[in-house]
């Protein structure tokens, strides 16, 4: 996982603005991928960032990079926990929830749209996306917003600006260790 790729796909999470990000990366072997994940966890773990390969297939890995504290807080929220339990996830257990999500992504089931909760999307929007099969949203950006269009647009703009700033800083020589905010 090249540092530049992580910056491009995960800047809002690295800045502490977002719970998590997903991105695809190429890998040559599962051993090399595991080594990369372990290395990034060792490098950024003290700042509250974790990486996990949720799915591997045909030389591509779906990586979930997340803020541990933000995800734990989301999973302990009563409404989110209830939604996830209703969706078949174990209640309030981070590792077990991630294992369940990984299984759903790797299996032959329909895509697990509840993944939005793991990315920090508003629960109302995640539920509405599922109920509307992805149609009839008020606006779209990082996610499809159904509930609060103005707040969503402000958040989309904030994430975009963050990514622009982080990519510029990275291009100027600031490394990921300095760009990652400790939470």
mmCIF file of C-alpha atoms in Angstrom:
data_model
loop_
_atom_site.group_PDB
_atom_site.id
_atom_site.type_symbol
_atom_site.label_atom_id
_atom_site.label_comp_id
_atom_site.label_asym_id
_atom_site.label_seq_id
_atom_site.Cartn_x
_atom_site.Cartn_y
_atom_site.Cartn_z
ATOM 1 C CA UNK A 1 0.000 0.000 0.000
ATOM 2 C CA UNK A 2 1.824 3.068 -1.152
ATOM 3 C CA UNK A 3 1.702 6.078 1.158
ATOM 4 C CA UNK A 4 0.475 8.309 -1.679
ATOM 5 C CA UNK A 5 -2.524 6.014 -2.258
ATOM 6 C CA UNK A 6 -3.488 6.161 1.425
ATOM 7 C CA UNK A 7 -3.266 9.970 1.385
ATOM 8 C CA UNK A 8 -5.426 10.172 -1.765
ATOM 9 C CA UNK A 9 -8.150 7.898 -0.406
ATOM 10 C CA UNK A 10 -8.068 8.459 3.347
ATOM 11 C CA UNK A 11 -7.227 12.114 4.056
ATOM 12 C CA UNK A 12 -10.464 12.923 5.948
ATOM 13 C CA UNK A 13 -9.936 9.876 8.183
ATOM 14 C CA UNK A 14 -6.254 10.709 8.717
ATOM 15 C CA UNK A 15 -7.265 14.255 9.676
ATOM 16 C CA UNK A 16 -9.706 12.890 12.258
ATOM 17 C CA UNK A 17 -12.781 14.185 10.390
ATOM 18 C CA UNK A 18 -14.191 10.820 9.353
ATOM 19 C CA UNK A 19 -14.600 7.383 10.904
ATOM 20 C CA UNK A 20 -13.178 5.393 8.025
ATOM 21 C CA UNK A 21 -12.403 5.074 4.347
ATOM 22 C CA UNK A 22 -12.302 2.196 1.885
ATOM 23 C CA UNK A 23 -9.895 1.817 -0.988
ATOM 24 C CA UNK A 24 -8.715 -0.859 -3.383
ATOM 25 C CA UNK A 25 -5.050 -1.688 -3.692
ATOM 26 C CA UNK A 26 -3.088 -4.202 -5.715
ATOM 27 C CA UNK A 27 -1.119 -6.923 -3.970
ATOM 28 C CA UNK A 28 1.337 -9.481 -5.259
ATOM 29 C CA UNK A 29 0.885 -12.032 -2.483
ATOM 30 C CA UNK A 30 -1.245 -12.395 0.615
ATOM 31 C CA UNK A 31 1.942 -12.513 2.672
ATOM 32 C CA UNK A 32 3.062 -9.141 1.281
ATOM 33 C CA UNK A 33 -0.413 -7.686 1.864
ATOM 34 C CA UNK A 34 -0.455 -8.908 5.478
ATOM 35 C CA UNK A 35 3.033 -7.460 5.979
ATOM 36 C CA UNK A 36 1.840 -4.098 4.617
ATOM 37 C CA UNK A 37 -1.247 -4.066 6.862
ATOM 38 C CA UNK A 38 0.807 -4.991 9.941
ATOM 39 C CA UNK A 39 3.363 -2.313 9.019
ATOM 40 C CA UNK A 40 0.766 0.433 8.622
ATOM 41 C CA UNK A 41 -0.919 -0.566 11.872
ATOM 42 C CA UNK A 42 2.427 -0.381 13.671
ATOM 43 C CA UNK A 43 3.234 2.949 12.045
ATOM 44 C CA UNK A 44 -0.096 4.747 12.646
ATOM 45 C CA UNK A 45 -1.638 2.695 15.454
ATOM 46 C CA UNK A 46 -0.374 5.037 18.180
ATOM 47 C CA UNK A 47 -2.389 7.802 16.507
ATOM 48 C CA UNK A 48 -5.574 5.720 16.652
ATOM 49 C CA UNK A 49 -5.598 4.509 13.031
ATOM 50 C CA UNK A 50 -6.054 0.876 11.980
ATOM 51 C CA UNK A 51 -6.042 -0.911 8.637
ATOM 52 C CA UNK A 52 -7.737 -4.185 7.780
ATOM 53 C CA UNK A 53 -8.121 -6.044 4.500
ATOM 54 C CA UNK A 54 -11.856 -6.734 4.298
ATOM 55 C CA UNK A 55 -11.716 -8.634 1.023
ATOM 56 C CA UNK A 56 -9.006 -10.047 -1.216
ATOM 57 C CA UNK A 57 -9.648 -11.241 -4.717
ATOM 58 C CA UNK A 58 -7.638 -11.576 -7.933
ATOM 59 C CA UNK A 59 -4.694 -9.494 -6.751
ATOM 60 C CA UNK A 60 -6.861 -6.669 -5.376
ATOM 61 C CA UNK A 61 -7.547 -5.970 -1.720
ATOM 62 C CA UNK A 62 -10.360 -3.865 -0.299
ATOM 63 C CA UNK A 63 -8.748 -2.023 2.597
ATOM 64 C CA UNK A 64 -10.713 -0.420 5.399
ATOM 65 C CA UNK A 65 -8.733 2.300 7.182
ATOM 66 C CA UNK A 66 -10.448 3.605 10.294
ATOM 67 C CA UNK A 67 -10.241 5.559 13.517
ATOM 68 C CA UNK A 68 -10.619 3.099 16.371
ATOM 69 C CA UNK A 69 -12.107 5.628 18.809
ATOM 70 C CA UNK A 70 -14.680 6.904 16.307
ATOM 71 C CA UNK A 71 -15.750 3.404 15.270
ATOM 72 C CA UNK A 72 -16.065 2.272 18.898
ATOM 73 C CA UNK A 73 -18.175 5.350 19.626
ATOM 74 C CA UNK A 74 -20.415 4.640 16.625
ATOM 75 C CA UNK A 75 -20.847 0.981 17.573
ATOM 76 C CA UNK A 76 -21.787 1.967 21.128
ATOM 77 C CA UNK A 77 -24.485 4.377 19.888
ATOM 78 C CA UNK A 78 -27.829 2.747 20.772
ATOM 79 C CA UNK A 79 -29.480 3.468 17.404
ATOM 80 C CA UNK A 80 -26.513 2.266 15.380
ATOM 81 C CA UNK A 81 -26.032 -0.812 17.563
ATOM 82 C CA UNK A 82 -29.711 -1.695 17.198
ATOM 83 C CA UNK A 83 -29.540 -1.234 13.416
ATOM 84 C CA UNK A 84 -26.470 -3.449 13.169
ATOM 85 C CA UNK A 85 -27.981 -6.145 15.395
ATOM 86 C CA UNK A 86 -31.120 -6.109 13.225
ATOM 87 C CA UNK A 87 -28.800 -6.478 10.229
ATOM 88 C CA UNK A 88 -27.171 -9.565 11.782
ATOM 89 C CA UNK A 89 -24.063 -8.076 13.380
ATOM 90 C CA UNK A 90 -22.882 -8.851 16.921
ATOM 91 C CA UNK A 91 -23.724 -6.042 19.327
ATOM 92 C CA UNK A 92 -20.990 -3.528 20.183
ATOM 93 C CA UNK A 93 -17.980 -5.767 19.409
ATOM 94 C CA UNK A 94 -15.615 -4.032 17.028
ATOM 95 C CA UNK A 95 -13.540 -7.034 15.910
ATOM 96 C CA UNK A 96 -16.580 -9.264 15.498
ATOM 97 C CA UNK A 97 -18.439 -6.559 13.552
ATOM 98 C CA UNK A 98 -15.471 -6.145 11.208
ATOM 99 C CA UNK A 99 -15.240 -9.923 10.758
ATOM 100 C CA UNK A 100 -18.966 -10.029 9.929
ATOM 101 C CA UNK A 101 -18.571 -7.159 7.448
ATOM 102 C CA UNK A 102 -15.589 -8.905 5.850
ATOM 103 C CA UNK A 103 -17.583 -12.138 5.519
ATOM 104 C CA UNK A 104 -20.454 -10.283 3.878
ATOM 105 C CA UNK A 105 -18.131 -8.540 1.441
ATOM 106 C CA UNK A 106 -16.382 -11.792 0.589
ATOM 107 C CA UNK A 107 -19.510 -13.904 0.298
ATOM 108 C CA UNK A 108 -22.069 -14.258 -2.416
ATOM 109 C CA UNK A 109 -24.665 -12.183 -0.569
ATOM 110 C CA UNK A 110 -25.904 -8.804 -1.743
ATOM 111 C CA UNK A 111 -23.575 -5.907 -1.070
ATOM 112 C CA UNK A 112 -23.758 -4.935 2.624
ATOM 113 C CA UNK A 113 -24.943 -1.338 2.356
ATOM 114 C CA UNK A 114 -24.800 -1.042 6.131
ATOM 115 C CA UNK A 115 -21.099 -0.467 5.465
ATOM 116 C CA UNK A 116 -22.010 3.230 5.509
ATOM 117 C CA UNK A 117 -22.149 3.050 9.305
ATOM 118 C CA UNK A 118 -18.509 1.913 9.337
ATOM 119 C CA UNK A 119 -17.561 4.871 7.142
ATOM 120 C CA UNK A 120 -19.268 7.441 9.381
ATOM 121 C CA UNK A 121 -22.260 8.197 7.184
ATOM 122 C CA UNK A 122 -25.409 9.390 8.971
ATOM 123 C CA UNK A 123 -27.558 6.434 10.039
ATOM 124 C CA UNK A 124 -30.688 8.057 8.575
ATOM 125 C CA UNK A 125 -28.970 8.178 5.174
ATOM 126 C CA UNK A 126 -27.753 4.589 5.408
ATOM 127 C CA UNK A 127 -31.260 3.379 6.256
ATOM 128 C CA UNK A 128 -32.843 5.518 3.520
ATOM 129 C CA UNK A 129 -30.332 4.289 0.942
ATOM 130 C CA UNK A 130 -31.262 0.691 1.769
ATOM 131 C CA UNK A 131 -35.017 1.428 1.806
ATOM 132 C CA UNK A 132 -34.842 3.292 -1.530
ATOM 133 C CA UNK A 133 -32.386 0.893 -3.201
ATOM 134 C CA UNK A 134 -30.073 3.840 -3.775
ATOM 135 C CA UNK A 135 -32.678 5.974 -5.560
ATOM 136 C CA UNK A 136 -34.413 9.255 -4.686
ATOM 137 C CA UNK A 137 -31.594 10.891 -2.724
ATOM 138 C CA UNK A 138 -31.503 14.659 -2.183
ATOM 139 C CA UNK A 139 -27.828 14.903 -3.158
ATOM 140 C CA UNK A 140 -24.803 12.693 -3.678
ATOM 141 C CA UNK A 141 -21.149 13.075 -2.837
ATOM 142 C CA UNK A 142 -19.195 10.738 -0.582
ATOM 143 C CA UNK A 143 -22.539 9.051 0.070
ATOM 144 C CA UNK A 144 -26.132 9.531 -1.034
ATOM 145 C CA UNK A 145 -27.838 11.928 1.348
ATOM 146 C CA UNK A 146 -31.538 11.634 2.088
ATOM 147 C CA UNK A 147 -31.988 13.454 5.389
ATOM 148 C CA UNK A 148 -30.037 16.710 5.662
ATOM 149 C CA UNK A 149 -28.948 17.934 2.241
ATOM 150 C CA UNK A 150 -27.207 21.115 3.432
ATOM 151 C CA UNK A 151 -25.219 19.377 6.153
ATOM 152 C CA UNK A 152 -24.211 16.653 3.701
ATOM 153 C CA UNK A 153 -23.035 19.184 1.100
ATOM 154 C CA UNK A 154 -20.957 20.995 3.733
ATOM 155 C CA UNK A 155 -19.401 17.702 4.789
ATOM 156 C CA UNK A 156 -18.666 16.704 1.172
ATOM 157 C CA UNK A 157 -16.922 20.058 0.636
ATOM 158 C CA UNK A 158 -14.950 19.698 3.874
ATOM 159 C CA UNK A 159 -13.739 16.211 2.886
ATOM 160 C CA UNK A 160 -12.806 17.395 -0.606
ATOM 161 C CA UNK A 161 -10.867 20.393 0.755
ATOM 162 C CA UNK A 162 -9.092 18.167 3.288
ATOM 163 C CA UNK A 163 -8.039 15.759 0.541
ATOM 164 C CA UNK A 164 -6.766 18.629 -1.621
ATOM 165 C CA UNK A 165 -4.722 20.059 1.258
ATOM 166 C CA UNK A 166 -3.311 16.667 2.262
ATOM 167 C CA UNK A 167 -2.359 15.775 -1.330
ATOM 168 C CA UNK A 168 -0.661 19.169 -1.730
ATOM 169 C CA UNK A 169 1.215 18.824 1.571
ATOM 170 C CA UNK A 170 2.252 15.291 0.648
ATOM 171 C CA UNK A 171 3.511 16.470 -2.773
ATOM 172 C CA UNK A 172 5.535 19.156 -0.942
ATOM 173 C CA UNK A 173 7.237 16.482 1.166
ATOM 174 C CA UNK A 174 5.127 16.171 4.323
ATOM 175 C CA UNK A 175 4.895 12.483 5.206
ATOM 176 C CA UNK A 176 1.854 10.534 6.328
ATOM 177 C CA UNK A 177 3.157 10.368 9.918
ATOM 178 C CA UNK A 178 2.993 14.156 10.204
ATOM 179 C CA UNK A 179 -0.321 14.395 8.330
ATOM 180 C CA UNK A 180 -2.057 11.880 10.600
ATOM 181 C CA UNK A 181 -3.730 13.564 13.558
ATOM 182 C CA UNK A 182 -3.501 11.743 16.893
ATOM 183 C CA UNK A 183 -6.886 11.126 18.499
#
